[in-house]
C-alpha positions in Angstrom: 23.0 -27.0 14.2 23.0 -25.1 17.4 19.7 -23.5 18.4 19.4 -19.7 18.7 19.3 -18.2 22.1 16.1 -16.4 21.1 13.4 -18.9 20.2 12.7 -19.4 16.5 9.1 -18.6 15.7 7.4 -21.1 13.4 3.9 -21.4 12.0 2.7 -25.0 12.1 -0.1 -25.2 9.5 -2.4 -28.1 8.7 -4.3 -28.3 5.4 -7.6 -29.9 4.5 -9.8 -29.1 7.5 -13.4 -30.1 6.8 -12.4 -32.7 4.1 -13.3 -35.6 6.4 -14.2 -36.4 10.0 -10.9 -38.3 10.7 -8.9 -35.4 9.4 -10.8 -32.8 11.5 -10.4 -34.8 14.7 -6.7 -35.2 14.1 -6.2 -31.5 13.5 -8.2 -30.4 16.5 -6.3 -32.8 18.8 -3.0 -31.4 17.6 -4.2 -27.8 18.1 -5.2 -28.6 21.7 -1.8 -30.2 22.2 -0.1 -27.1 21.0 1.5 -28.9 18.1 -0.4 -26.8 15.4 -0.9 -23.0 15.2 -3.0 -22.9 12.0 -5.4 -24.9 9.9 -7.0 -24.0 6.6 -10.6 -25.0 5.7 -12.4 -26.4 2.6 -15.5 -24.3 3.1 -17.5 -25.8 0.2 -17.1 -29.3 1.6 -20.4 -30.9 2.7 -18.8 -31.3 6.1 -18.1 -27.6 6.5 -21.1 -26.6 8.7 -20.4 -29.4 11.2 -16.6 -28.9 11.0 -17.0 -25.2 11.5 -19.0 -25.7 14.7 -16.1 -27.5 16.2 -13.8 -24.5 15.8 -14.7 -23.1 19.2 -13.3 -20.0 20.8 -10.6 -21.9 22.6 -9.5 -23.5 19.3 -9.4 -20.1 17.7 -7.3 -18.7 20.6 -4.7 -21.4 19.9 -4.7 -21.4 16.1 -5.3 -19.2 13.2 -8.3 -20.5 11.0 -7.8 -19.9 7.3 -9.4 -20.5 3.9 -7.9 -23.4 1.9 -8.8 -22.0 -1.5 -10.1 -24.9 -3.6 -10.6 -25.2 -7.4 -10.2 -29.0 -7.7 -12.3 -30.8 -5.1 -15.5 -29.2 -3.8 -15.4 -25.9 -5.7 -18.0 -24.3 -7.9 -18.7 -22.9 -10.4 -15.1 -23.6 -11.5 -13.8 -27.1 -10.8 -11.1 -28.9 -12.7 -8.7 -31.7 -12.1 -5.3 -30.2 -11.0 -3.6 -30.9 -14.4 -6.6 -29.2 -16.2 -6.6 -26.3 -13.9 -2.8 -25.8 -14.4 -3.2 -25.8 -18.2 -6.2 -23.5 -18.2 -4.6 -21.0 -15.8 -1.2 -21.0 -17.5 -2.9 -20.4 -20.9 -5.2 -17.7 -19.4 -8.3 -19.7 -20.4 -10.2 -19.4 -17.1 -13.3 -17.3 -17.1 -12.4 -14.4 -14.8 -15.9 -13.8 -13.6 -16.4 -17.4 -12.7 -13.0 -17.5 -10.9 -14.0 -14.5 -8.8 -17.4 -16.1 -8.1 -15.7 -19.3 -7.0 -13.5 -17.4 -4.6 -16.4 -15.3 -3.3 -18.5 -18.4 -2.5 -15.8 -19.9 -0.4 -15.2 -16.6 1.5 -19.0 -16.2 2.0 -19.2 -19.8 3.5 -16.3 -19.0 5.8 -17.8 -15.7 7.0 -21.3 -17.2 7.5 -20.0 -20.1 9.6 -17.3 -18.3 11.6 -18.8 -14.8 11.8 -15.4 -13.4 10.8 -12.9 -13.1 8.0 -10.3 -15.9 7.6 -7.1 -15.2 9.5 -5.1 -16.3 6.5 -5.4 -17.9 3.0 -3.5 -20.7 1.3 -4.4 -23.0 -1.5 -5.5 -26.6 -1.9 -2.8 -28.0 -4.1 -1.3 -24.5 -4.0 -3.9 -23.2 -6.4 -4.0 -19.7 -4.8 -0.8 -18.6 -6.6 -1.8 -19.7 -10.1 -2.1 -17.1 -12.9 -5.6 -15.6 -13.1 -6.5 -17.0 -9.6 -3.9 -15.1 -7.6 -5.0 -11.7 -9.0 -8.7 -12.5 -8.5 -8.1 -13.7 -5.0 -6.0 -10.7 -3.9 -8.5 -8.3 -5.4 -11.4 -10.0 -3.6 -9.6 -10.1 -0.3 -8.7 -6.4 -0.6 -12.3 -5.5 -1.5 -13.7 -7.3 1.5 -11.1 -6.8 4.2 -9.2 -3.6 3.5 -7.6 -2.4 6.7 -7.5 -5.9 8.2 -6.1 -8.2 5.6 -5.6 -11.9 6.2 -2.0 -13.0 5.9 -1.0 -15.2 2.9 0.9 -18.5 3.2 3.3 -18.4 0.3 3.9 -21.6 -1.6 7.7 -21.2 -1.9 9.2 -24.5 -0.8 12.7 -24.4 0.5 15.2 -27.2 -0.2 12.5 -29.7 -1.1 13.8 -31.3 -4.3 12.0 -31.5 -7.6 8.5 -31.3 -6.2 9.3 -28.1 -4.4 10.9 -26.6 -7.5 7.7 -27.5 -9.5 5.5 -25.9 -6.9 7.6 -22.7 -6.9 7.3 -22.4 -10.7 3.5 -22.2 -10.4 3.7 -18.6 -9.4 5.2 -18.1 -5.9 7.4 -15.1 -7.0 4.6 -13.4 -8.9 2.2 -14.0 -5.9 4.8 -12.6 -3.5 5.2 -9.4 -5.6 1.6 -8.8 -6.2 0.5 -9.5 -2.6 3.2 -7.2 -1.3 2.0 -4.4 -3.6 -1.5 -4.8 -2.1 -0.1 -4.6 1.5 -0.6 -8.3 2.5 1.7 -9.9 5.0 3.2 -13.2 3.7 5.4 -16.0 4.9 8.8 -16.1 3.2 9.1 -19.8 2.7 7.2 -23.1 3.0 8.4 -26.3 4.6 6.7 -29.7 4.5 6.8 -30.6 0.9 7.5 -34.3 0.2 6.0 -37.3 -1.6 3.7 -38.5 1.2 5.6 -41.8 1.2 7.5 -41.8 4.5 7.4 -44.2 7.4 7.0 -42.6 10.9 10.8 -42.7 11.5 11.5 -41.2 8.1 8.9 -38.5 8.5 10.4 -37.6 11.9 13.8 -37.3 10.3 12.5 -35.2 7.6 10.8 -32.9 10.2 14.2 -32.5 11.8 15.7 -31.3 8.6 12.8 -28.9 8.0 13.1 -27.5 11.5 16.8 -26.9 11.0 16.0 -24.9 7.8 13.5 -22.9 9.8 16.2 -22.0 12.3 18.6 -21.0 9.6 16.0 -18.9 7.8 15.1 -17.1 11.0 18.7 -16.0 11.3 18.2 -14.2 8.0 14.9 -12.6 9.1 12.7 -14.9 7.1 9.4 -16.2 8.4 8.6 -19.8 7.7 5.5 -22.0 7.8 5.6 -25.8 8.1 2.7 -27.4 6.2 1.3 -30.8 7.2 -1.6 -33.0 6.4 -2.4 -35.0 9.6 -5.5 -37.1 10.3 -6.6 -40.1 12.2 -6.8 -43.4 10.4 -9.0 -43.2 7.3 -9.9 -45.7 4.6 -10.9 -43.0 2.1 -10.0 -44.5 -1.3 -10.6 -41.1 -2.9 -8.0 -39.4 -0.8 -4.6 -39.9 -2.5 -2.7 -39.1 0.7 -4.8 -41.1 3.1 -2.0 -43.4 4.1 0.3 -40.5 5.0 -2.2 -38.7 7.3 -2.1 -41.1 10.3 1.7 -41.3 10.0 2.0 -37.5 10.2 -0.5 -37.4 13.1 1.4 -40.0 15.1 4.7 -38.2 14.7 3.4 -34.7 15.4 1.6 -35.9 18.5 4.6 -37.8 19.7 7.2 -37.0 22.4 10.1 -37.2 19.9 8.7 -34.2 17.9 8.1 -32.3 21.1 11.7 -32.9 22.1 13.0 -31.9 18.7 11.2 -28.6 18.9 12.7 -28.0 22.4 16.2 -29.0 21.3 16.1 -26.5 18.4 14.4 -23.8 20.6 11.5 -23.4 18.2 8.4 -21.6 19.4 5.1 -22.5 17.6 3.3 -19.2 16.8 0.1 -18.0 15.1 0.8 -16.1 12.0 -1.5 -13.4 13.0 0.6 -12.8 16.2 3.9 -13.1 14.3 2.9 -10.5 11.7 1.6 -8.1 14.4 5.0 -8.1 16.0 6.7 -7.3 12.7 
């Protein structure tokens, strides 16, 4: 695919900041290298105060810092396994007051540590777009930040097989319509969904395919975000994607990825800057 003459803007977004020290160091390194333009934070993690202190003004200048809304790992008062959360939300069984309290606690923790609102919001395991959660989230954000709303990373995977189709069915279309009615800016599509089972060469090849999709989508006026989960080597047995993190980190930090971005004329951008230009 030939690259556009005008650079294609692309948000490069890393999930799971504050989950573990090795993850945080990897993400911060990639931001400093200009390979990431956003990271979303688990603000009820025990690591959050220390991790937040590392988000210095120079880091915030290079990348948007967002909330990685959590209902499955560190959250309270509502915390379920992902399958249980899906079942409860789909059947409208979640307590609405507790859902709102869970969201408020995470936003409070972000504001207290960062002295600002989050630049954007997405979801740990894409929970932000689930029934009951999406409406409570958008209402809370509107209540707190009316006039300066964070942008929303929509979980609408593009061309990512069965896993992408499953994620889309969890509420991306409903989230898009509801958020737009509130006046939120949203990305149009999500890249980066896979089974966390690639070698470095395979992951680089997959990145190439995602980047080509981003270029194609830009030709139709769509704004894309590429999601990733990098980190330095970790032996965390509780982390189901621990083996994929150093693979992603090595590829994203490497010269081949940099060359691929240049070849396709893709410009990494912060979402906050991209939406201001719209």
